[in-house]
């Protein structure tokens, strides 16, 4: 069962890339979809009050896919409004807080991030990050290659790193669940590495990194691709 795993699409934000997402959903022929949180950006939707036409097309595309394919949608902090209704099934769409299969723990990861625990700081950072994305795109048109949004996000995370070592905490939580692998999103930082005997996979995002993860339970494989290039995949499940 070829499974396409995505996270952090942030539909409703200025940083969303609906055209690229639609192209991905068209080219990837998956049997199942696992959405690892922050698919809809509820925080920024409240600010902007509307979706763009192309963003609506992405939502419609997922609904169309769900007519004959299973979609497991794990809530994140930006689509935390879903958590009020968990567990919930709407046709082939299953909404949950986490999902475990074959010793693999799928979750968004926000519950283990010190910034998000300070809700006001997390929301303030979200607005700043979204504005930085807009400025990035303007700068890139002028030939500037440095990513302002990535710089800001990395440095905000570093400022509170003493609160939570995110990767190590995710590994600890995976062990508590007797899982050998954790697949999460949230940090917008695609990764595939072994930490203390547990495989840590971060599904990145589709705002800056254009990350997709292919999971095939029949062959027991997970592959992470960033901008179409396969990243470190030397760790068997």
Coordinates of N, CA and C in Angstrom, one line a residue:
X1 N 0.9 -1.2 0.0 CA 0.0 0.0 0.0 C 0.9 1.2 0.0
X2 N 1.1 1.8 -1.2 CA 2.0 3.0 -1.3 C 1.2 4.2 -0.6
X3 N 1.9 4.7 0.4 CA 1.3 5.8 1.2 C 2.1 7.1 1.0
X4 N 1.4 8.2 0.6 CA 2.0 9.5 0.5 C 1.8 10.2 1.9
X5 N 2.9 10.6 2.5 CA 2.9 11.3 3.8 C 3.3 12.7 3.6
X6 N 2.4 13.6 4.0 CA 2.7 15.1 3.9 C 2.4 15.8 5.2
X7 N 3.0 16.9 5.4 CA 2.7 17.7 6.5 C 2.9 19.2 6.2
X8 N 2.4 20.0 7.0 CA 2.7 21.5 7.0 C 2.5 22.1 5.6
X9 N 1.3 21.9 5.1 CA 0.9 22.5 3.8 C 0.5 24.0 4.1
X10 N 0.0 24.2 5.2 CA -0.4 25.6 5.7 C -1.4 26.3 4.7
X11 N -2.4 25.5 4.3 CA -3.5 26.1 3.5 C -4.2 27.2 4.2
X12 N -4.2 28.4 3.7 CA -4.8 29.5 4.4 C -3.8 30.6 4.7
X13 N -2.5 30.2 4.6 CA -1.4 31.2 4.9 C -0.9 31.8 3.6
X14 N -0.1 32.9 3.7 CA 0.5 33.5 2.5 C 1.6 32.6 1.9
X15 N 2.2 31.7 2.8 CA 3.3 30.9 2.4 C 2.8 29.6 1.7
X16 N 1.6 29.3 1.7 CA 1.1 28.1 1.0 C 1.4 28.1 -0.5
X17 N 1.7 26.9 -1.0 CA 2.0 26.8 -2.4 C 1.0 25.9 -3.1
X18 N -0.2 26.3 -3.3 CA -1.3 25.4 -3.8 C -1.0 24.8 -5.2
X19 N -0.4 25.6 -6.1 CA -0.1 25.1 -7.4 C 0.8 23.9 -7.3
X20 N 1.9 24.0 -6.5 CA 2.8 22.9 -6.4 C 2.2 21.7 -5.7
X21 N 1.3 21.9 -4.7 CA 0.6 20.8 -4.0 C -0.3 20.1 -5.0
X22 N -1.0 20.8 -5.8 CA -1.9 20.2 -6.8 C -1.1 19.4 -7.8
X23 N 0.0 19.9 -8.2 CA 0.9 19.1 -9.1 C 1.4 17.9 -8.5
X24 N 1.8 17.9 -7.2 CA 2.2 16.7 -6.5 C 1.1 15.7 -6.4
X25 N -0.1 16.1 -6.0 CA -1.2 15.2 -5.9 C -1.6 14.6 -7.2
X26 N -1.3 15.3 -8.3 CA -1.6 14.7 -9.6 C -0.6 13.7 -10.0
X27 N 0.7 13.9 -9.7 CA 1.7 13.0 -10.2 C 1.9 11.8 -9.3
X28 N 1.6 12.0 -8.0 CA 1.9 10.9 -7.1 C 0.6 10.0 -7.0
X29 N 0.8 8.8 -7.4 CA -0.3 7.8 -7.4 C -0.2 6.9 -6.2
X30 N -0.8 7.4 -5.1 CA -0.8 6.7 -3.8 C -2.0 5.9 -3.6
X31 N -1.9 4.9 -2.8 CA -3.1 4.1 -2.4 C -3.7 4.6 -1.1
X32 N -2.9 5.4 -0.4 CA -3.4 6.0 0.9 C -2.6 7.3 1.2
X33 N -3.2 8.1 2.0 CA -2.5 9.4 2.4 C -2.5 9.5 3.9
X34 N -1.4 9.9 4.4 CA -1.3 10.3 5.8 C -0.9 11.8 5.9
X35 N -1.7 12.6 6.5 CA -1.4 14.0 6.6 C -1.0 14.3 8.0
X36 N 0.2 14.7 8.2 CA 0.8 14.8 9.5 C 0.8 16.2 10.1
X37 N -0.4 16.8 10.0 CA -0.7 18.1 10.7 C -0.3 19.4 10.0
X38 N -1.0 20.4 10.4 CA -0.8 21.8 9.9 C -1.2 21.8 8.4
X39 N -2.2 21.0 8.0 CA -2.6 21.0 6.6 C -3.4 22.3 6.3
X40 N -4.3 22.6 7.2 CA -5.0 23.9 7.1 C -4.5 24.8 8.2
X41 N -4.1 26.0 7.9 CA -3.5 26.9 8.9 C -4.7 27.8 9.5
X42 N -5.3 27.2 10.5 CA -6.4 27.9 11.2 C -6.0 29.2 11.9
X43 N -4.8 29.2 12.4 CA -4.3 30.5 13.0 C -4.3 31.6 12.0
X44 N -3.8 31.4 10.8 CA -3.7 32.5 9.8 C -5.0 32.7 9.1
X45 N -5.8 31.6 9.0 CA -7.1 31.8 8.3 C -7.9 32.8 9.2
X46 N -7.8 32.7 10.5 CA -8.5 33.7 11.3 C -8.1 35.1 11.0
X47 N -6.8 35.3 10.7 CA -6.2 36.6 10.4 C -6.7 37.1 9.0
X48 N -6.6 36.2 8.0 CA -6.8 36.6 6.6 C -8.3 36.5 6.2
X49 N -9.0 35.6 6.9 CA -10.5 35.4 6.7 C -10.9 34.8 5.4
X50 N -10.0 34.3 4.6 CA -10.4 33.6 3.4 C -9.3 32.7 2.8
X51 N -9.7 31.8 2.0 CA -8.7 31.0 1.2 C -8.7 31.6 -0.2
X52 N -7.5 31.4 -0.9 CA -7.4 31.8 -2.3 C -8.1 30.7 -3.1
X53 N -8.4 31.0 -4.4 CA -9.1 30.1 -5.3 C -8.3 28.8 -5.4
X54 N -7.0 28.9 -5.5 CA -6.1 27.7 -5.7 C -6.1 26.9 -4.4
X55 N -6.1 27.6 -3.3 CA -6.1 26.9 -2.0 C -7.4 26.0 -1.8
X56 N -8.5 26.6 -2.3 CA -9.8 25.9 -2.3 C -9.7 24.7 -3.2
X57 N -9.0 24.8 -4.3 CA -8.8 23.7 -5.2 C -8.1 22.5 -4.5
X58 N -7.1 22.9 -3.7 CA -6.4 21.8 -3.0 C -7.3 21.1 -2.0
X59 N -8.1 21.8 -1.3 CA -9.1 21.2 -0.4 C -10.1 20.3 -1.1
X60 N -10.6 20.8 -2.3 CA -11.5 20.0 -3.1 C -10.8 18.7 -3.6
X61 N -9.5 18.9 -3.9 CA -8.8 17.7 -4.5 C -8.7 16.6 -3.4
X62 N -8.4 17.0 -2.2 CA -8.3 16.0 -1.1 C -9.7 15.3 -0.9
X63 N -10.7 16.1 -1.0 CA -12.1 15.6 -0.8 C -12.4 14.6 -1.9
X64 N -12.0 14.9 -3.2 CA -12.2 14.0 -4.3 C -11.4 12.7 -4.1
X65 N -10.1 12.9 -3.6 CA -9.3 11.7 -3.4 C -10.0 10.8 -2.4
X66 N -10.6 11.4 -1.4 CA -11.2 10.6 -0.2 C -12.4 9.8 -0.7
X67 N -12.9 10.0 -1.9 CA -14.0 9.2 -2.3 C -13.7 7.7 -2.5
X68 N -12.4 7.4 -2.8 CA -12.0 6.0 -3.0 C -10.7 5.7 -2.3
X69 N -10.0 6.7 -1.7 CA -8.8 6.4 -1.0 C -8.9 6.8 0.5
X70 N -8.2 6.1 1.3 CA -8.2 6.5 2.8 C -7.2 7.6 3.0
X71 N -7.7 8.6 3.8 CA -6.9 9.7 4.3 C -6.9 9.7 5.8
X72 N -5.7 9.6 6.4 CA -5.5 9.7 7.8 C -5.0 11.1 8.1
X73 N -5.8 11.9 8.7 CA -5.4 13.3 9.0 C -5.1 13.5 10.5
X74 N -3.8 13.7 10.8 CA -3.4 13.9 12.2 C -3.4 15.4 12.4
X75 N -4.1 15.8 13.5 CA -4.1 17.3 13.8 C -2.8 17.8 14.3
X76 N -2.5 19.1 13.9 CA -1.3 19.8 14.4 C -1.8 21.0 15.2
X77 N -0.8 21.9 15.5 CA -1.2 23.0 16.3 C -1.9 24.1 15.4
X78 N -1.6 24.2 14.1 CA -2.3 25.1 13.3 C -3.7 24.7 12.9
X79 N -3.9 23.4 12.8 CA -5.3 22.9 12.6 C -5.8 22.2 13.9
X80 N -5.5 22.8 15.0 CA -5.9 22.2 16.3 C -7.4 22.3 16.5
X81 N -8.1 23.0 15.7 CA -9.6 23.1 15.8 C -10.1 21.7 15.6
X82 N -9.4 20.8 14.9 CA -9.9 19.4 14.7 C -9.9 18.6 15.9
X83 N -9.0 19.0 16.9 CA -8.9 18.2 18.1 C -10.1 18.2 19.0
X84 N -11.0 19.1 18.7 CA -12.3 19.2 19.5 C -13.2 18.0 19.1
X85 N -12.9 17.4 17.9 CA -13.8 16.4 17.3 C -13.2 15.0 17.3
X86 N -11.9 14.9 17.7 CA -11.2 13.7 17.6 C -11.7 12.6 18.6
X87 N -11.9 11.4 18.3 CA -11.7 10.8 17.0 C -12.9 11.0 16.1
X88 N -12.7 11.2 14.8 CA -13.7 11.5 13.9 C -13.5 10.8 12.5
X89 N -14.5 10.3 12.0 CA -14.4 9.7 10.6 C -15.5 10.3 9.7
X90 N -15.1 10.9 8.6 CA -16.0 11.4 7.6 C -15.7 10.7 6.3
X91 N -16.5 9.7 6.0 CA -16.3 8.9 4.8 C -14.9 8.2 5.0
X92 N -14.0 8.4 4.1 CA -12.7 7.8 4.1 C -11.7 8.6 4.8
X93 N -12.1 9.7 5.4 CA -11.1 10.6 6.1 C -11.2 10.3 7.6
X94 N -10.1 9.9 8.1 CA -10.0 9.6 9.6 C -9.2 10.7 10.2
X95 N -9.8 11.4 11.2 CA -9.1 12.5 11.9 C -8.7 12.0 13.3
X96 N -7.4 12.1 13.6 CA -6.9 11.6 14.9 C -5.8 12.5 15.4
X97 N -5.3 12.2 16.6 CA -4.2 13.0 17.2 C -2.9 12.3 17.0
X98 N -2.9 11.0 16.8 CA -1.7 10.2 16.4 C -2.1 8.9 15.8
X99 N -1.2 8.2 15.2 CA -1.5 7.0 14.5 C -0.2 6.1 14.6
X100 N -0.5 4.8 14.9 CA 0.6 3.9 15.1 C 0.3 2.7 14.2
X101 N 1.4 2.3 13.4 CA 1.2 1.1 12.5 C 2.6 0.5 12.4
X102 N 2.7 -0.8 12.6 CA 3.9 -1.5 12.3 C 5.1 -1.0 13.1
X103 N 4.9 -0.5 14.3 CA 5.9 0.1 15.1 C 6.4 1.5 14.7
X104 N 5.6 2.1 13.9 CA 5.9 3.5 13.5 C 4.8 4.4 14.1
X105 N 5.3 5.4 14.8 CA 4.4 6.4 15.4 C 4.4 7.7 14.6
X106 N 3.2 8.0 14.1 CA 2.9 9.2 13.3 C 2.3 10.2 14.2
X107 N 2.8 11.4 14.2 CA 2.2 12.5 15.0 C 2.7 13.8 14.4
X108 N 2.1 14.9 14.8 CA 2.6 16.2 14.3 C 3.8 16.7 15.1
X109 N 3.8 16.6 16.4 CA 4.9 16.9 17.2 C 4.8 18.2 18.0
X110 N 3.8 19.0 17.8 CA 3.7 20.3 18.5 C 3.5 20.1 20.0
X111 N 3.0 19.0 20.5 CA 2.8 18.9 21.9 C 4.1 18.7 22.6
X112 N 5.2 18.6 21.9 CA 6.5 18.4 22.5 C 7.5 19.5 22.2
X113 N 6.9 20.6 21.8 CA 7.7 21.8 21.5 C 7.4 22.9 22.5
X114 N 8.5 23.4 23.1 CA 8.3 24.4 24.1 C 7.7 25.7 23.6
X115 N 7.9 26.1 22.4 CA 7.3 27.3 21.8 C 5.8 27.2 21.8
X116 N 5.3 26.1 21.3 CA 3.9 25.9 21.1 C 3.2 25.9 22.5
X117 N 3.9 25.4 23.5 CA 3.3 25.3 24.8 C 3.0 26.7 25.3
X118 N 3.9 27.7 24.9 CA 3.6 29.1 25.2 C 2.8 29.6 24.0
X119 N 1.5 29.5 24.0 CA 0.6 29.7 22.9 C 0.8 31.0 22.2
X120 N 0.8 32.1 23.1 CA 0.9 33.4 22.5 C 2.2 33.7 21.7
X121 N 3.3 33.0 22.2 CA 4.5 33.2 21.5 C 4.5 32.4 20.2
X122 N 3.9 31.3 20.2 CA 3.8 30.5 19.0 C 3.0 31.2 17.9
X123 N 1.9 31.8 18.3 CA 1.0 32.5 17.3 C 1.7 33.7 16.8
X124 N 2.4 34.4 17.7 CA 3.1 35.6 17.2 C 4.2 35.2 16.2
X125 N 4.9 34.1 16.5 CA 6.0 33.7 15.6 C 5.4 33.2 14.3
X126 N 4.2 32.6 14.3 CA 3.5 32.2 13.1 C 3.3 33.3 12.1
X127 N 2.8 34.4 12.7 CA 2.5 35.6 11.9 C 3.8 36.2 11.3
X128 N 4.8 36.3 12.1 CA 6.1 36.8 11.7 C 6.7 35.9 10.6
X129 N 6.6 34.6 10.7 CA 7.1 33.6 9.8 C 6.4 33.8 8.4
X130 N 5.1 33.9 8.5 CA 4.3 34.1 7.2 C 4.7 35.4 6.5
X131 N 4.9 36.4 7.2 CA 5.3 37.7 6.6 C 6.7 37.5 6.0
X132 N 7.5 36.8 6.7 CA 8.9 36.6 6.2 C 8.9 35.8 4.9
X133 N 8.0 34.8 4.8 CA 7.8 34.1 3.5 C 7.5 35.0 2.4
X134 N 6.6 35.9 2.6 CA 6.2 36.9 1.6 C 7.4 37.7 1.2
X135 N 8.2 38.2 2.2 CA 9.4 39.0 1.9 C 10.4 38.2 1.2
X136 N 10.5 36.9 1.6 CA 11.5 36.0 0.9 C 11.2 36.0 -0.6
X137 N 10.0 35.8 -1.0 CA 9.6 35.7 -2.4 C 9.9 37.0 -3.2
X138 N 9.7 38.1 -2.5 CA 10.0 39.4 -3.1 C 11.5 39.5 -3.3
X139 N 12.3 39.1 -2.3 CA 13.7 39.2 -2.3 C 14.3 38.2 -3.4
X140 N 13.7 37.0 -3.5 CA 14.2 36.1 -4.5 C 14.0 36.6 -6.0
X141 N 12.9 37.4 -6.2 CA 12.7 38.0 -7.5 C 13.8 39.0 -7.8
X142 N 14.4 39.5 -6.7 CA 15.5 40.5 -6.9 C 16.9 39.8 -6.9
X143 N 16.9 38.5 -6.9 CA 18.2 37.8 -6.9 C 18.8 37.5 -5.6
X144 N 18.1 37.8 -4.5 CA 18.7 37.5 -3.2 C 18.4 36.0 -2.8
X145 N 19.4 35.2 -2.5 CA 19.2 33.8 -2.3 C 19.0 33.4 -0.8
X146 N 19.4 34.3 0.1 CA 19.2 34.0 1.6 C 17.8 33.9 2.0
X147 N 17.4 32.9 2.7 CA 16.0 32.7 3.2 C 15.8 33.4 4.5
X148 N 15.2 34.5 4.5 CA 14.9 35.3 5.7 C 14.0 34.5 6.6
X149 N 13.0 33.8 6.1 CA 12.0 33.0 6.9 C 12.8 31.9 7.6
X150 N 13.7 31.2 6.9 CA 14.4 30.1 7.5 C 15.3 30.6 8.6
X151 N 16.0 31.7 8.3 CA 16.8 32.3 9.3 C 16.1 32.7 10.6
X152 N 14.9 33.3 10.4 CA 14.1 33.7 11.6 C 13.6 32.5 12.4
X153 N 13.1 31.5 11.6 CA 12.6 30.3 12.3 C 13.7 29.5 13.0
X154 N 14.8 29.4 12.4 CA 15.9 28.7 13.1 C 16.4 29.4 14.3
X155 N 16.4 30.7 14.3 CA 16.9 31.4 15.5 C 15.9 31.5 16.6
X156 N 14.6 31.6 16.2 CA 13.5 31.6 17.3 C 13.5 30.2 18.0
X157 N 13.7 29.2 17.2 CA 13.7 27.8 17.8 C 15.0 27.7 18.7
X158 N 16.1 28.2 18.2 CA 17.3 28.1 19.0 C 17.2 28.9 20.3
X159 N 16.4 30.0 20.3 CA 16.3 30.8 21.6 C 15.6 30.1 22.7
X160 N 14.8 29.1 22.4 CA 14.1 28.3 23.4 C 14.5 26.9 23.4
X161 N 15.6 26.5 22.8 CA 16.0 25.1 22.7 C 16.2 24.5 24.1
X162 N 16.5 25.3 25.1 CA 16.7 24.8 26.4 C 15.4 24.2 27.0
X163 N 14.3 24.6 26.5 CA 13.0 24.1 27.0 C 12.7 22.7 26.5
X164 N 13.0 22.5 25.3 CA 12.7 21.1 24.7 C 13.7 20.8 23.6
X165 N 14.4 19.7 23.8 CA 15.2 19.2 22.6 C 14.2 18.3 21.8
X166 N 13.7 18.9 20.8 CA 12.5 18.3 20.1 C 12.8 16.9 19.6
X167 N 13.9 16.8 18.9 CA 14.2 15.4 18.3 C 14.3 14.4 19.4
X168 N 15.1 14.7 20.4 CA 15.3 13.7 21.5 C 14.0 13.4 22.2
X169 N 13.1 14.4 22.4 CA 11.9 14.2 23.0 C 11.0 13.3 22.2
X170 N 11.0 13.5 20.9 CA 10.2 12.7 20.0 C 10.6 11.2 20.1
X171 N 11.9 11.0 20.1 CA 12.5 9.7 20.3 C 12.0 9.1 21.6
X172 N 12.1 9.9 22.6 CA 11.7 9.4 24.0 C 10.2 9.0 24.0
X173 N 9.4 9.8 23.3 CA 8.0 9.5 23.2 C 7.7 8.2 22.4
X174 N 8.5 8.1 21.3 CA 8.3 6.9 20.5 C 8.7 5.6 21.3
X175 N 9.7 5.7 22.1 CA 10.1 4.5 23.0 C 9.0 4.2 24.0
X176 N 8.3 5.3 24.5 CA 7.2 5.0 25.5 C 6.1 4.3 24.8
X177 N 6.0 4.4 23.5 CA 4.9 3.8 22.8 C 5.4 2.4 22.1
X178 N 6.6 2.0 22.5 CA 7.2 0.8 22.0 C 7.3 0.8 20.5
X179 N 7.7 2.0 19.9 CA 7.8 2.2 18.5 C 9.3 2.4 18.1
X180 N 9.7 1.8 17.0 CA 11.1 1.9 16.5 C 11.3 3.1 15.6
X181 N 10.2 3.7 15.2 CA 10.3 4.9 14.3 C 9.3 5.9 14.6
X182 N 9.7 7.2 14.5 CA 8.7 8.3 14.7 C 8.7 9.1 13.4
X183 N 7.5 9.4 12.9 CA 7.4 10.2 11.7 C 6.5 11.4 12.1
X184 N 7.2 12.6 12.1 CA 6.5 13.8 12.5 C 6.8 15.0 11.5
X185 N 6.1 16.1 11.8 CA 6.3 17.3 11.0 C 6.7 18.5 11.9
X186 N 6.0 19.6 11.8 CA 6.0 20.7 12.7 C 7.2 21.6 12.5
X187 N 8.5 21.1 12.5 CA 9.6 22.0 12.4 C 10.0 22.5 11.1
X188 N 9.3 22.0 10.0 CA 9.6 22.4 8.6 C 11.1 22.1 8.3
X189 N 11.6 21.0 8.9 CA 13.0 20.7 8.7 C 13.1 19.2 8.4
X190 N 13.1 18.9 7.1 CA 13.1 17.5 6.7 C 14.3 16.7 7.2
X191 N 14.1 15.5 7.7 CA 15.2 14.8 8.3 C 14.9 13.3 8.3
X192 N 16.0 12.5 8.3 CA 15.9 11.0 8.4 C 17.2 10.6 9.0
X193 N 17.1 10.3 10.3 CA 18.3 9.9 11.0 C 18.0 8.9 12.1
X194 N 19.0 8.3 12.7 CA 18.9 7.4 13.8 C 19.3 8.2 15.1
X195 N 18.5 8.2 16.1 CA 18.8 8.8 17.4 C 18.5 7.8 18.5
X196 N 19.6 7.4 19.2 CA 19.4 6.5 20.3 C 18.6 5.2 19.9
X197 N 18.9 4.7 18.8 CA 18.3 3.5 18.3 C 16.9 3.6 17.7
X198 N 16.4 4.8 17.6 CA 15.1 5.1 17.0 C 15.2 5.9 15.7
X199 N 14.5 5.5 14.7 CA 14.6 6.3 13.5 C 13.7 7.5 13.6
X200 N 14.3 8.6 13.4 CA 13.5 9.9 13.5 C 13.4 10.4 12.0
X201 N 12.1 10.6 11.6 CA 11.8 11.1 10.3 C 10.9 12.3 10.4
X202 N 11.4 13.4 9.9 CA 10.6 14.6 9.9 C 10.2 14.9 8.4
X203 N 8.9 15.1 8.2 CA 8.3 15.2 6.9 C 8.4 16.6 6.3
X204 N 9.1 17.5 7.0 CA 9.4 18.8 6.4 C 8.1 19.6 6.2
X205 N 8.0 20.2 5.0 CA 6.8 21.0 4.8 C 6.7 21.2 3.3
X206 N 5.6 21.9 2.9 CA 5.4 22.3 1.4 C 5.3 23.8 1.3
X207 N 6.0 24.5 2.2 CA 6.0 25.9 2.2 C 7.4 26.4 1.6
X208 N 8.4 25.9 2.2 CA 9.8 26.2 1.7 C 10.5 25.0 1.1
X209 N 10.3 23.8 1.7 CA 11.1 22.7 1.4 C 10.5 21.7 0.4
X210 N 9.2 21.8 0.1 CA 8.6 20.9 -0.9 C 8.9 19.4 -0.6
X211 N 8.6 19.0 0.7 CA 9.0 17.7 1.1 C 7.8 16.7 1.0
X212 N 8.2 15.5 0.5 CA 7.2 14.4 0.5 C 7.9 13.2 1.0
X213 N 7.1 12.3 1.7 CA 7.6 11.1 2.3 C 6.7 9.9 1.7
X214 N 7.4 8.9 1.3 CA 6.7 7.7 0.7 C 6.9 6.6 1.7
X215 N 5.8 6.1 2.2 CA 5.8 4.9 3.2 C 5.1 3.8 2.5
X216 N 5.8 2.6 2.5 CA 5.2 1.4 2.0 C 5.3 0.3 3.0
X217 N 4.1 0.1 3.7 CA 4.2 -1.0 4.8 C 4.4 -2.4 4.3
X218 N 4.1 -2.7 3.0 CA 4.3 -4.0 2.5 C 5.8 -4.3 2.4
X219 N 6.6 -3.3 2.0 CA 8.0 -3.5 1.9 C 8.8 -3.0 3.1
X220 N 8.0 -2.4 4.0 CA 8.6 -1.9 5.2 C 9.7 -0.8 5.0
X221 N 9.3 0.2 4.1 CA 10.2 1.2 3.7 C 9.6 2.6 3.9
X222 N 10.5 3.6 4.2 CA 10.1 5.0 4.3 C 11.2 5.7 3.5
X223 N 10.8 6.6 2.6 CA 11.8 7.4 1.9 C 11.3 8.9 1.9
X224 N 12.3 9.8 2.2 CA 12.0 11.2 2.3 C 12.6 11.9 1.1
X225 N 11.8 12.8 0.5 CA 12.3 13.5 -0.7 C 12.2 15.0 -0.4
X226 N 13.2 15.8 -0.6 CA 13.2 17.2 -0.4 C 13.5 17.9 -1.8
X227 N 12.6 18.7 -2.3 CA 12.7 19.3 -3.6 C 13.1 18.2 -4.7
X228 N 12.4 17.0 -4.5 CA 12.6 15.9 -5.5 C 13.8 15.1 -5.3
X229 N 14.7 15.5 -4.4 CA 15.9 14.7 -4.1 C 15.7 13.9 -2.8
X230 N 16.1 12.6 -2.9 CA 16.0 11.7 -1.8 C 17.1 12.0 -0.7
X231 N 16.6 12.2 0.5 CA 17.6 12.5 1.6 C 18.0 11.2 2.3
X232 N 18.8 11.2 3.2 CA 19.4 10.1 3.9 C 18.4 9.0 4.2
X233 N 18.5 7.9 3.5 CA 17.6 6.8 3.7 C 18.3 5.5 3.9
X234 N 19.3 5.5 4.7 CA 20.1 4.3 5.0 C 19.7 3.5 6.2
X235 N 18.6 4.0 6.8 CA 18.1 3.4 8.0 C 16.9 2.4 7.8
X236 N 17.1 1.1 7.8 CA 15.9 0.2 7.6 C 15.0 0.3 8.8
X237 N 13.7 0.0 8.6 CA 12.8 0.0 9.7 C 13.0 -1.2 10.6

